[in-house]
CSV table of C-alpha atoms and ligand atoms in Angstrom, one decimal:
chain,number,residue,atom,x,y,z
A,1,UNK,CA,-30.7,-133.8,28.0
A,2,UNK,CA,-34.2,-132.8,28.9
A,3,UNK,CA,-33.1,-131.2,32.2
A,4,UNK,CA,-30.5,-129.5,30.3
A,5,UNK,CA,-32.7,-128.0,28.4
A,6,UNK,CA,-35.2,-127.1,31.1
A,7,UNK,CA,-32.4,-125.7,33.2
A,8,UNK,CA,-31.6,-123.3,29.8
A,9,UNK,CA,-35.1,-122.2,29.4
A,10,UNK,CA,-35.1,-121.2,33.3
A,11,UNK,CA,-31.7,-119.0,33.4
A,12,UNK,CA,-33.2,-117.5,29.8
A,13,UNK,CA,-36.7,-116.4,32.0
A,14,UNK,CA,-34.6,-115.5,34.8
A,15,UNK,CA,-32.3,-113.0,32.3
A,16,UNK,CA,-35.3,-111.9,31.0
A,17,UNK,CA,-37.3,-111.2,34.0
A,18,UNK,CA,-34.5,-109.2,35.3
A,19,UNK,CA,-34.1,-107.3,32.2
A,20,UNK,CA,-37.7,-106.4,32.2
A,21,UNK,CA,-37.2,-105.7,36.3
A,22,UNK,CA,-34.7,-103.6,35.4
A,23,UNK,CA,-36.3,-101.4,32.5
A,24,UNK,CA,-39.5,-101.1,34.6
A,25,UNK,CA,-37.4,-100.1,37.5
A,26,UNK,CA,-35.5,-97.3,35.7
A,27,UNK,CA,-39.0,-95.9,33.7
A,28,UNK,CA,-40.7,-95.8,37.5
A,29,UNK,CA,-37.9,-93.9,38.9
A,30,UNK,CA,-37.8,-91.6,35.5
A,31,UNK,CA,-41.9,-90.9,36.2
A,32,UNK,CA,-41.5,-90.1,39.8
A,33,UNK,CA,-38.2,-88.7,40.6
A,34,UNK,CA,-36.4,-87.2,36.8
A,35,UNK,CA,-33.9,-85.1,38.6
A,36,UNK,CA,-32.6,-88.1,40.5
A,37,UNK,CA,-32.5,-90.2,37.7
A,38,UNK,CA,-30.8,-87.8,35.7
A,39,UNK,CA,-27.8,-87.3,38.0
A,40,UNK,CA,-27.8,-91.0,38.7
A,41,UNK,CA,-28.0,-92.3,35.4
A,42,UNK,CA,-28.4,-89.9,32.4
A,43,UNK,CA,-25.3,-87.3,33.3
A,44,UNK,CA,-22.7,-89.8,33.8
A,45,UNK,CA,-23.8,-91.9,30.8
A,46,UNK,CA,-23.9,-88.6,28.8
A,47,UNK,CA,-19.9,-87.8,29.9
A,48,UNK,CA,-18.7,-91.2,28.5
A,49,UNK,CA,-19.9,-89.6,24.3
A,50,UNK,CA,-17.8,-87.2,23.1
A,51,UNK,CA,-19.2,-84.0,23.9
A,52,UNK,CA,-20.2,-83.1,20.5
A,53,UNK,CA,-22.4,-86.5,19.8
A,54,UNK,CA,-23.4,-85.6,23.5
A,55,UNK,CA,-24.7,-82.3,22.9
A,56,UNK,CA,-26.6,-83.4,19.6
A,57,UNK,CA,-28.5,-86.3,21.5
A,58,UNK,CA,-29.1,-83.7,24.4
A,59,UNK,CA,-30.9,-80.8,21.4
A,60,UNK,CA,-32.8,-84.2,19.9
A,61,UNK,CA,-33.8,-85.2,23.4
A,62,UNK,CA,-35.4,-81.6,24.3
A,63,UNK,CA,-36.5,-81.8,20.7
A,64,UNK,CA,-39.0,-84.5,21.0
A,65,UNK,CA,-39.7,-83.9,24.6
A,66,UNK,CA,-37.1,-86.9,26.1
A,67,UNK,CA,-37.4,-84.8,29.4
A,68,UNK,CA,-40.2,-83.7,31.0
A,69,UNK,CA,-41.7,-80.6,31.5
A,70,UNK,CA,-40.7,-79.0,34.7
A,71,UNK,CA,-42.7,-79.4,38.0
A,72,UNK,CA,-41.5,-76.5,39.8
A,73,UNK,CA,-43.8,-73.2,39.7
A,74,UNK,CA,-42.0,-70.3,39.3
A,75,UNK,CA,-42.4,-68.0,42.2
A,76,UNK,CA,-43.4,-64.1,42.1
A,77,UNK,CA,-40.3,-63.5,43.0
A,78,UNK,CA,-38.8,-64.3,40.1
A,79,UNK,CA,-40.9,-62.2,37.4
A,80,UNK,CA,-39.0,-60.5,34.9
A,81,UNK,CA,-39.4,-57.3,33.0
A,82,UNK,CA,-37.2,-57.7,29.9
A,83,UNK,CA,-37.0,-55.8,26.8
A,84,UNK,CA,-40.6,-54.6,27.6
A,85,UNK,CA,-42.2,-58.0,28.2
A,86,UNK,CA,-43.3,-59.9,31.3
A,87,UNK,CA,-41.3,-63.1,31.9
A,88,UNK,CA,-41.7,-65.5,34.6
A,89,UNK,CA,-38.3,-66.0,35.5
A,90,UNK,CA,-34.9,-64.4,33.8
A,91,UNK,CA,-33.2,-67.9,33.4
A,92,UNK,CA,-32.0,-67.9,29.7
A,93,UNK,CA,-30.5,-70.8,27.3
A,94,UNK,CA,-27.3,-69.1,26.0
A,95,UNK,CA,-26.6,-68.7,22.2
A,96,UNK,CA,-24.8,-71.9,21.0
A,97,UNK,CA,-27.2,-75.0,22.4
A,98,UNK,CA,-29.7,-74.9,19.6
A,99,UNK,CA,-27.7,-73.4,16.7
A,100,UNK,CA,-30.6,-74.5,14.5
A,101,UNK,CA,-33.9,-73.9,16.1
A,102,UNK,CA,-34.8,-77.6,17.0
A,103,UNK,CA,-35.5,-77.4,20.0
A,104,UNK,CA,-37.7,-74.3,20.9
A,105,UNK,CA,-40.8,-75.6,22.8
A,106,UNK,CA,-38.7,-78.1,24.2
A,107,UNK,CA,-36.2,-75.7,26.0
A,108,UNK,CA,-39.5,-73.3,27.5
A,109,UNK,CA,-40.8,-76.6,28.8
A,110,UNK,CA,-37.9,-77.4,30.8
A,111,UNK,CA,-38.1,-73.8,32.4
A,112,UNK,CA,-36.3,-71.5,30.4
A,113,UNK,CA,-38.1,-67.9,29.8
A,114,UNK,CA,-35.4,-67.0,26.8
A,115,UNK,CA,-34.5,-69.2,24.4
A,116,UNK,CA,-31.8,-68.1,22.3
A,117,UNK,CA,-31.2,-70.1,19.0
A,118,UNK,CA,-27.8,-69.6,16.7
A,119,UNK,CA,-25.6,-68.3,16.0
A,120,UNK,CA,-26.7,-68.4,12.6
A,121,UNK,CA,-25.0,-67.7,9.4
A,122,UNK,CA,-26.4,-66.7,6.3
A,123,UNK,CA,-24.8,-69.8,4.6
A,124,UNK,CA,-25.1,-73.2,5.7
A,125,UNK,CA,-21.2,-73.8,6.9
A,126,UNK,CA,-19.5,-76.6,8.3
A,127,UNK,CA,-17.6,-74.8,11.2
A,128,UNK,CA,-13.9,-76.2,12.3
A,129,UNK,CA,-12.7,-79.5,11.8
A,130,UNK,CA,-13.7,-82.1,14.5
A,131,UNK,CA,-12.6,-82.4,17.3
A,132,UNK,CA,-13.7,-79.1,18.0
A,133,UNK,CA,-15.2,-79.5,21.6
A,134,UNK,CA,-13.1,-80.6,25.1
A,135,UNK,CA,-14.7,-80.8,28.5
A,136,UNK,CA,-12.6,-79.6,31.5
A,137,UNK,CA,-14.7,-81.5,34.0
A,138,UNK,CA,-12.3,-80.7,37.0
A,139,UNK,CA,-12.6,-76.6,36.3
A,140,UNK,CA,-16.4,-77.3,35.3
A,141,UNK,CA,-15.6,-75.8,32.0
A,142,UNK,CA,-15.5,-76.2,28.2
A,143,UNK,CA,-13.1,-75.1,24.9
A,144,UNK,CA,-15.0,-75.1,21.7
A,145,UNK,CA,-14.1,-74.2,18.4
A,146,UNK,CA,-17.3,-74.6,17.0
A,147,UNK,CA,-16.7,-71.8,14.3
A,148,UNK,CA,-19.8,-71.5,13.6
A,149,UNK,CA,-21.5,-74.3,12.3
A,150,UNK,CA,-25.0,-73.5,10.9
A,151,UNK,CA,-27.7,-74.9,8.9
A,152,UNK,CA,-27.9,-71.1,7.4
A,153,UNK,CA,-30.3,-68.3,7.5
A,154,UNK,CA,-33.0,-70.1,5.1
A,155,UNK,CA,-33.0,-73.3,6.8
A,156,UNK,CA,-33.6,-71.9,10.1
A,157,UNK,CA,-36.0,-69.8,9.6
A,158,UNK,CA,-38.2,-72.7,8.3
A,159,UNK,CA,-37.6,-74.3,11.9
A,160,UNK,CA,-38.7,-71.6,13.6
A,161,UNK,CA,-41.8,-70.2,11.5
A,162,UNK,CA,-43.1,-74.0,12.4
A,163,UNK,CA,-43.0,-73.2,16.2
A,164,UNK,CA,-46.0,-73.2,18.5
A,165,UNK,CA,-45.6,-70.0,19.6
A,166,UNK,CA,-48.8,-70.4,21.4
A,167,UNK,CA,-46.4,-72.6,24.1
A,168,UNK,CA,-43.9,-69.5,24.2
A,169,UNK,CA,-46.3,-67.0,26.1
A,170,UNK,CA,-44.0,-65.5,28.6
A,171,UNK,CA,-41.0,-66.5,26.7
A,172,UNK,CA,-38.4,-64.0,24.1
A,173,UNK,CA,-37.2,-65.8,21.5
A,174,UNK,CA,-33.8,-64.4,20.1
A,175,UNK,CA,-32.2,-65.6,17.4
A,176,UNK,CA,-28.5,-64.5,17.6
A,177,UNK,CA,-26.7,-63.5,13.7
A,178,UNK,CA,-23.0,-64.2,13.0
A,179,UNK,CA,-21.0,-64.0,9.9
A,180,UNK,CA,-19.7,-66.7,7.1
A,181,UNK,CA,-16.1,-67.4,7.5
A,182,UNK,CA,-15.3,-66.8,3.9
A,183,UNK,CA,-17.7,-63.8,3.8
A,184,UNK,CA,-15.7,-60.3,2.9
A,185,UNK,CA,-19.0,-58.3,3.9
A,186,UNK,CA,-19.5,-58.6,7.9
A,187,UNK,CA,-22.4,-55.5,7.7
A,188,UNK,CA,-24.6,-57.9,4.7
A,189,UNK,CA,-24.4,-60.8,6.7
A,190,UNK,CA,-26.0,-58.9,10.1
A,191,UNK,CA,-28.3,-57.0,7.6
A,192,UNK,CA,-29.6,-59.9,5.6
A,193,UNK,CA,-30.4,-61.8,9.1
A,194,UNK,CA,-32.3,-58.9,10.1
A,195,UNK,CA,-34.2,-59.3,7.4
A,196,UNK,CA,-34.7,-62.5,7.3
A,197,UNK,CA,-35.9,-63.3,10.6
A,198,UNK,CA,-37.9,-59.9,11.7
A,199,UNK,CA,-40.7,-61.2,11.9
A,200,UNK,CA,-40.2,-64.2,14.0
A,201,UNK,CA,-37.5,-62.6,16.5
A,202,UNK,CA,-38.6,-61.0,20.0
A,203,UNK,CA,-34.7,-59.8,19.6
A,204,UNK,CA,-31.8,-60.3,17.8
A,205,UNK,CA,-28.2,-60.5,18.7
A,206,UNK,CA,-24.8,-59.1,16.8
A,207,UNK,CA,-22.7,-61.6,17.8
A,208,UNK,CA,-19.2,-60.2,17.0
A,209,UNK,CA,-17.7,-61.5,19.9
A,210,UNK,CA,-17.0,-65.5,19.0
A,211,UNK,CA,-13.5,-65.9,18.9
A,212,UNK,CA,-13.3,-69.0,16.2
A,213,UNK,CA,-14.2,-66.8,13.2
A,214,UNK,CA,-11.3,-64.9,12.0
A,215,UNK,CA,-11.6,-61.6,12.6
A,216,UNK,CA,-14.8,-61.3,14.1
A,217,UNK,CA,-14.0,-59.9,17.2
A,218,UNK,CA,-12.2,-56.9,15.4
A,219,UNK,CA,-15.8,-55.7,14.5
A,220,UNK,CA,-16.2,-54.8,18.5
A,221,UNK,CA,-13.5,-51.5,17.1
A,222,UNK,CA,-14.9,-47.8,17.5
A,223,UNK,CA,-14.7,-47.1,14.2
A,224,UNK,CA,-15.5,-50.6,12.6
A,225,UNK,CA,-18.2,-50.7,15.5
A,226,UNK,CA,-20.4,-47.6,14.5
A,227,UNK,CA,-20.7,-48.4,10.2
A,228,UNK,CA,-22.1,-51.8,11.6
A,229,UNK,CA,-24.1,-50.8,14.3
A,230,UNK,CA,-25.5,-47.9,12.4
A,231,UNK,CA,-26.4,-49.8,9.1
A,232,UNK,CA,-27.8,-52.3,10.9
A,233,UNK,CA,-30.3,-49.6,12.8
A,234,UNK,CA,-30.9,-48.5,9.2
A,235,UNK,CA,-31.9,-51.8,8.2
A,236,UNK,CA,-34.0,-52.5,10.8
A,237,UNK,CA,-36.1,-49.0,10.5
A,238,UNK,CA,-36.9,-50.1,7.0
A,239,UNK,CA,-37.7,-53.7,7.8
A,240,UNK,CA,-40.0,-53.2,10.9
A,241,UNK,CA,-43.3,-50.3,10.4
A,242,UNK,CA,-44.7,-51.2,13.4
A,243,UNK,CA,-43.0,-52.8,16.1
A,244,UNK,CA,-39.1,-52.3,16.5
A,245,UNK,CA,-37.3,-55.7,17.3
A,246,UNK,CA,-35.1,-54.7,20.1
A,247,UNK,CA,-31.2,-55.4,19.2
A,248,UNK,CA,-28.7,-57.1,21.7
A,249,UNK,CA,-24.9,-56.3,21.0
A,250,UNK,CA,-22.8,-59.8,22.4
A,251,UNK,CA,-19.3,-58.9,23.5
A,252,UNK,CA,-16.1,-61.0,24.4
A,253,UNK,CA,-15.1,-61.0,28.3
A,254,UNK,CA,-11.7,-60.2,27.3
A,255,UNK,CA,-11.6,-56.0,26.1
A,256,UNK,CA,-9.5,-53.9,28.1
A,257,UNK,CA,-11.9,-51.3,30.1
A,258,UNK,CA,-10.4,-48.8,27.6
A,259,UNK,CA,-12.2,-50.6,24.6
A,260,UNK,CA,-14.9,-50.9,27.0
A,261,UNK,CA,-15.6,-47.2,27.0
A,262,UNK,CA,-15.2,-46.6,23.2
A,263,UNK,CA,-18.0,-49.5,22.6
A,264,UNK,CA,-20.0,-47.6,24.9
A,265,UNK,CA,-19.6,-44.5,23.2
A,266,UNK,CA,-21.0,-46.0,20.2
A,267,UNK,CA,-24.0,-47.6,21.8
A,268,UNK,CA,-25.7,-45.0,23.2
A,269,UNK,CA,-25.3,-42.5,19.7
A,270,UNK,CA,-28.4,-42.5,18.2
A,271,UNK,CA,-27.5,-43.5,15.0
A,272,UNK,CA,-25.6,-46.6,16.0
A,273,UNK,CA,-27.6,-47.5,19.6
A,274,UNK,CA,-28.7,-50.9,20.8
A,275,UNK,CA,-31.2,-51.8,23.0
A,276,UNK,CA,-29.4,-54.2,25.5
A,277,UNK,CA,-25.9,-56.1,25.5
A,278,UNK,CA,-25.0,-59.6,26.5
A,279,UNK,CA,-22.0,-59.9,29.1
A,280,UNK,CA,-20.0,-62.2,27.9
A,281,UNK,CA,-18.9,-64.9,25.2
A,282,UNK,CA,-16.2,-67.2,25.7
A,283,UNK,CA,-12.7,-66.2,26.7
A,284,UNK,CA,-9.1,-66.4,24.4
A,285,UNK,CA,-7.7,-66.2,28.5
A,286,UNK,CA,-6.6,-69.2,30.2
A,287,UNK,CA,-6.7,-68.8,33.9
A,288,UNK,CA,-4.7,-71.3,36.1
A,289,UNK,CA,-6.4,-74.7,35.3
A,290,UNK,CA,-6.5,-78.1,37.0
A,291,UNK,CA,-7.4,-80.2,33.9
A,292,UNK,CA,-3.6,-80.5,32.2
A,293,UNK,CA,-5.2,-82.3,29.1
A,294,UNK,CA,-7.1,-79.4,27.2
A,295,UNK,CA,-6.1,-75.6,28.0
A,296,UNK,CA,-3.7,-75.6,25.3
A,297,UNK,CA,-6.6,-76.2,22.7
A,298,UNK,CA,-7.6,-73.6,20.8
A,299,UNK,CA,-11.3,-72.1,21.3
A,300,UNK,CA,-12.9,-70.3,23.6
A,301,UNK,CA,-13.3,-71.3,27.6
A,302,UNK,CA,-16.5,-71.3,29.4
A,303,UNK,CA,-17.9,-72.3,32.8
A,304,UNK,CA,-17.1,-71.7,36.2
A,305,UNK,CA,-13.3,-70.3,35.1
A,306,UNK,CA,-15.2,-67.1,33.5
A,307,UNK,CA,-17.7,-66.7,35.8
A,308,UNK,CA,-16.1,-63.3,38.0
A,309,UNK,CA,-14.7,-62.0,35.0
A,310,UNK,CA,-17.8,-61.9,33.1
A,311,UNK,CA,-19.6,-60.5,36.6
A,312,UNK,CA,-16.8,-57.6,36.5
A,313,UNK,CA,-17.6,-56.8,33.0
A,314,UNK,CA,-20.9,-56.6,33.9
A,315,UNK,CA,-20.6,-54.6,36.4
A,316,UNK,CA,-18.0,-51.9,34.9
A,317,UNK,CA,-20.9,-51.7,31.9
A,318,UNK,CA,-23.4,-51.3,34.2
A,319,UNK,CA,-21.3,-48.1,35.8
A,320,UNK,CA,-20.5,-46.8,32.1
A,321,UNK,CA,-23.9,-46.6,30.8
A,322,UNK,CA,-25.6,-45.5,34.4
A,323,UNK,CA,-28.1,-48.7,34.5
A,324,UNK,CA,-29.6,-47.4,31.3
A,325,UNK,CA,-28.8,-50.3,29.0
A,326,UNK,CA,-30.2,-53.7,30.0
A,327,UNK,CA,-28.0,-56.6,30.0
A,328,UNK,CA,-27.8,-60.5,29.7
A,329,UNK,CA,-25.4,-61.6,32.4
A,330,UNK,CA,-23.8,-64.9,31.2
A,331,UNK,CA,-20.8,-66.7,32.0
A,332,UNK,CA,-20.2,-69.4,34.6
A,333,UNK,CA,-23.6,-69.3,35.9
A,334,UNK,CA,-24.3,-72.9,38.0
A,335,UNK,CA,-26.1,-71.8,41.1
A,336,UNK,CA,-28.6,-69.4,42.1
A,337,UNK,CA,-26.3,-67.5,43.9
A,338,UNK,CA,-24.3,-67.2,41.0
A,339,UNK,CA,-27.3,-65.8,39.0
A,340,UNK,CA,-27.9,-63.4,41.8
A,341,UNK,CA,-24.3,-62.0,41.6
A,342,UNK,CA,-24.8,-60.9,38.2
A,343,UNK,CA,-28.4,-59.3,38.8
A,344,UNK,CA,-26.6,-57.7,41.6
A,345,UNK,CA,-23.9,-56.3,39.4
A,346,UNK,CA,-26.3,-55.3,36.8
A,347,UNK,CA,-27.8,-57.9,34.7
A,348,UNK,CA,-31.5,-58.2,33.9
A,349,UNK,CA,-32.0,-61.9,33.3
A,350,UNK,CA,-29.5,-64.5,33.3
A,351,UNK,CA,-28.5,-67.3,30.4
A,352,UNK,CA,-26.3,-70.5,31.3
A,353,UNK,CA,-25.2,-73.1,28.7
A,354,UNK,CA,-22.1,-74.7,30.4
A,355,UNK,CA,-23.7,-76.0,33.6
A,356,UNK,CA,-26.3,-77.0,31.3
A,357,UNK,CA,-23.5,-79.9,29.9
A,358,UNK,CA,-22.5,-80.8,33.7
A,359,UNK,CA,-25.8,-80.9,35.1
A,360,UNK,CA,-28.6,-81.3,32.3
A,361,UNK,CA,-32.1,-80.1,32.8
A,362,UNK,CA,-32.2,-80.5,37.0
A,363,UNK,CA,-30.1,-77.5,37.3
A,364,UNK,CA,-32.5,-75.3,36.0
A,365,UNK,CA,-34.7,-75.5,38.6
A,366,UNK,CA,-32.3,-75.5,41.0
A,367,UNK,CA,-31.0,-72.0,39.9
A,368,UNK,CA,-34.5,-70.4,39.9
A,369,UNK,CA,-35.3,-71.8,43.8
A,370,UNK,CA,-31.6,-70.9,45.1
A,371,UNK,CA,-32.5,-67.4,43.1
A,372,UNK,CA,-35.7,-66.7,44.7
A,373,UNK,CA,-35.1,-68.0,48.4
A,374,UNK,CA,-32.2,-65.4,47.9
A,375,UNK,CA,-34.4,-62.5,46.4
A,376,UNK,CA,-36.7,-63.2,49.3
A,377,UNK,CA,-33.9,-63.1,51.8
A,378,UNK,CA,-33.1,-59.9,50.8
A,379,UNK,CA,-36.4,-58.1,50.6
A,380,UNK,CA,-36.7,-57.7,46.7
A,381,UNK,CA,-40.8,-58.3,45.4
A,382,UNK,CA,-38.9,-59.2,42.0
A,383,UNK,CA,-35.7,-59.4,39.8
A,384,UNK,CA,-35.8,-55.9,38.4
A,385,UNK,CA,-35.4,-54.2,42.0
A,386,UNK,CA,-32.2,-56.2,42.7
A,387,UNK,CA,-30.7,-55.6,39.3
A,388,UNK,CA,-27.4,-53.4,40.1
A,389,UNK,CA,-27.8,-53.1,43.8
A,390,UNK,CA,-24.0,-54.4,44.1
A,391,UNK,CA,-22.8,-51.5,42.1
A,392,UNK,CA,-21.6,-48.8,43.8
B,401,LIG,C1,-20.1,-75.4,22.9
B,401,LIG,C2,-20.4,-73.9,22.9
B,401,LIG,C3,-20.9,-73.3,21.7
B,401,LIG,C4,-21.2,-71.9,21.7
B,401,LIG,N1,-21.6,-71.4,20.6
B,401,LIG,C5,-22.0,-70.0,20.6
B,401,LIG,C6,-22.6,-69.4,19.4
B,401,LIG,O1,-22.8,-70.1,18.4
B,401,LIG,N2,-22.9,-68.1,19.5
B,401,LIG,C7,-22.7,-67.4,20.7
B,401,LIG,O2,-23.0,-66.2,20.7
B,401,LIG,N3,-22.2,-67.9,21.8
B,401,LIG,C8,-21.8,-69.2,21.8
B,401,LIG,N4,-21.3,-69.8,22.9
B,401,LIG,C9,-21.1,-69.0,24.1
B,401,LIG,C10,-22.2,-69.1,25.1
B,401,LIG,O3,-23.4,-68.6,24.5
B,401,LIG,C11,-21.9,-68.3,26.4
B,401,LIG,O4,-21.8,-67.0,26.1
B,401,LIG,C12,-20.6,-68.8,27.1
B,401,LIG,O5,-20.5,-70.2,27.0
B,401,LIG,C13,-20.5,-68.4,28.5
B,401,LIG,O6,-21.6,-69.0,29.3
B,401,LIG,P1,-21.4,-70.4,30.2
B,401,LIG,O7,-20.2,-70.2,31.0
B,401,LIG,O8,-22.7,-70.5,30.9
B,401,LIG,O9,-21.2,-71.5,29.2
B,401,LIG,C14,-21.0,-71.2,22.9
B,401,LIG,C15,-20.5,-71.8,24.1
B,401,LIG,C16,-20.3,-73.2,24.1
B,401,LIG,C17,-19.8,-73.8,25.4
């Protein structure tokens, strides 16, 4: 009986001292080699939650600073002039990651130089019925049908007046504005998020490109177009006496060239101008797939499928407006050389948010030293003096 127990008591040290090995083991190789231990461990642990619970852990883990901050220095090759500040490299979090503004500092300590939070609605709304989010792991993409989820304009803008912006030196914050679903006046909503967060934006984005609010995308129209654009320019001369929030128009990857050139038109009339556009959202298009499960849900795709027809939208902008309007470049964006296409077709900085779900925080660096080594390669001092060189 006695040896019985003894032999108990020895497998329950043994379980114990292994669990223990174990644990230690996995903190040590967290400490000294993150990356590794991320694609080891955290990324496929991360793909077995839905991707909804997965990217709520992911915004709470940035949030109270699960991951930490990155090791690489960015290089001189990479500075940035955007929208009239310096930034250290032009590696942005795309619109739809921190809807609410939770995770601010966290994202600029993991290397990003623009943080962009929403979209946001004036009204807290639920968004779609779950599920609303399907990975496509085999295209590297992803279908959401968010629609919109937000905490609303008031609860937001508490977040983000609670920011350190002491840690956000070299850093833009945007916050990105889209419409209620049951709302019957698009302009108020852009107009009362103006007001509401001037004086915490470095920009703002219209957002009237998402395709899971009906409607919205109708708003990217000539005519429709201009009354927005220009009563939002009103608003914002009225709002801001001393410094002028620069305004990013988002558009969908899927407008026919010809739709292209009226949006163009209105942009660059005084009245109705912005000062920069964001190439693209999500598409409605669904390009020959290999996952069979998901391309018939409804949503918009993103990832590596959109990535050359965001770059050619870029690029036939870029030609329209003569290089005079900055852009975001975004879409399918998962290596440095994919970063540099886009600067070469015309884009100022760069954002990323699906190779953000496939590869978590190591790919971040990994984009910024593929983009400088091939900056360097190719002679430039920094990003601005490769932007548009592709174009002819
Ligand atoms: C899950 C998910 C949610 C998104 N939500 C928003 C959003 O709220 N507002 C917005 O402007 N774009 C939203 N987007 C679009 C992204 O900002 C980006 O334009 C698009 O995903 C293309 O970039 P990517 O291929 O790097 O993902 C969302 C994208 C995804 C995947």
């Amino acid at each position: 009986m006695s040896s019985k127990k003894e032999a108990l008591r020895k497998i329950k040290s043994l379980c114990y001292l292994t669990l223990g090995g174990s644990v230690a083991y996995q903190f040590i190789y967290m400490k000294k080699d993150f990356n590794g231990y991320y694609g080891k461990f955290l990324q496929p642990a991360s793909q077995y939650l839905n991707p909804e619970l997965a990217h709520r852990v992911g915004v709470s883990a940035i949030k109270y600073g699960f991951f930490p901050s990155e090791k690489f220095t960015d290089p001189k090759v990479l500075d940035t002039n955007f929208l009239d500040s310096k930034l250290n490299n032009p590696l942005g979090i795309a619109a739809g990651f921190d809807k609410h503004g939770d995770a601010v500092n966290g994202l600029k300590n993991i290397g990003f130089s623009i943080i962009e939070v929403g979209s946001v609605t004036p009204e807290p709304q639920p968004g779609n019925p779950k599920p609303r989010v399907f990975r496509l792991p085999e295209d590297e993409a992803v279908i959401n049908r968010y629609g919109f989820n937000s905490e609303g304009h008031d609860k937001v803008y508490k977040k983000i007046c609670n920011i350190d912006k002491t840690l956000l030196d070299n850093c833009l914050l945007g916050i990105n504005l889209g419409k209620n679903k049951v709302s019957e006046n698009a302009v108020q909503d852009y107009t009362l998020g103006i007001k509401k967060f001037c004086d915490v934006a470095d920009y703002f984005v219209i957002n009237i490109s998402s395709p899971n609010t009906p409607g919205l995308r109708s708003l990217q129209k000539k005519e429709e177009l201009h009354e927005l654009l220009t009563e939002i320019n009103k608003t914002r001369n009225l709002v801001q006496s001393t410094k002028k929030i620069p305004l990013l128009l988002k558009l969908a990857p899927d407008l026919t060239i010809e739709e292209i050139k009226d949006i163009v038109s209105v942009i660059t009339k005084k009245e109705s101008k912005v000062d920069g556009l964001i190439i693209s959202n999500t598409t409605i298009d669904r390009p020959l797939l290999i996952n069979k499960t998901f391309p018939n849900e409804t949503g918009g795709l993103s990832g590596r499928p959109l990535a050359n027809k965001s770059t050619e939208m870029i690029r036939n902008v870029y030609k329209l407006t003569k290089g005079k309007i900055p852009i975001i470049g975004v879409g399918g964006v998962f290596t440095g050389q994919d970063a540099y296409e886009k600067i070469l077709a015309g884009a100022s900085a760069v954002q990323i948010y699906t190779a953000f779900i496939y590869h978590g925080p190591p790919v971040i660096t990994k984009i910024k030293s593929e983009l400088a080594e091939l900056l360097e390669r190719d002679g430039y001092k920094n990003v601005n003096e490769a932007v548009g060189k592709g174009v002819k």
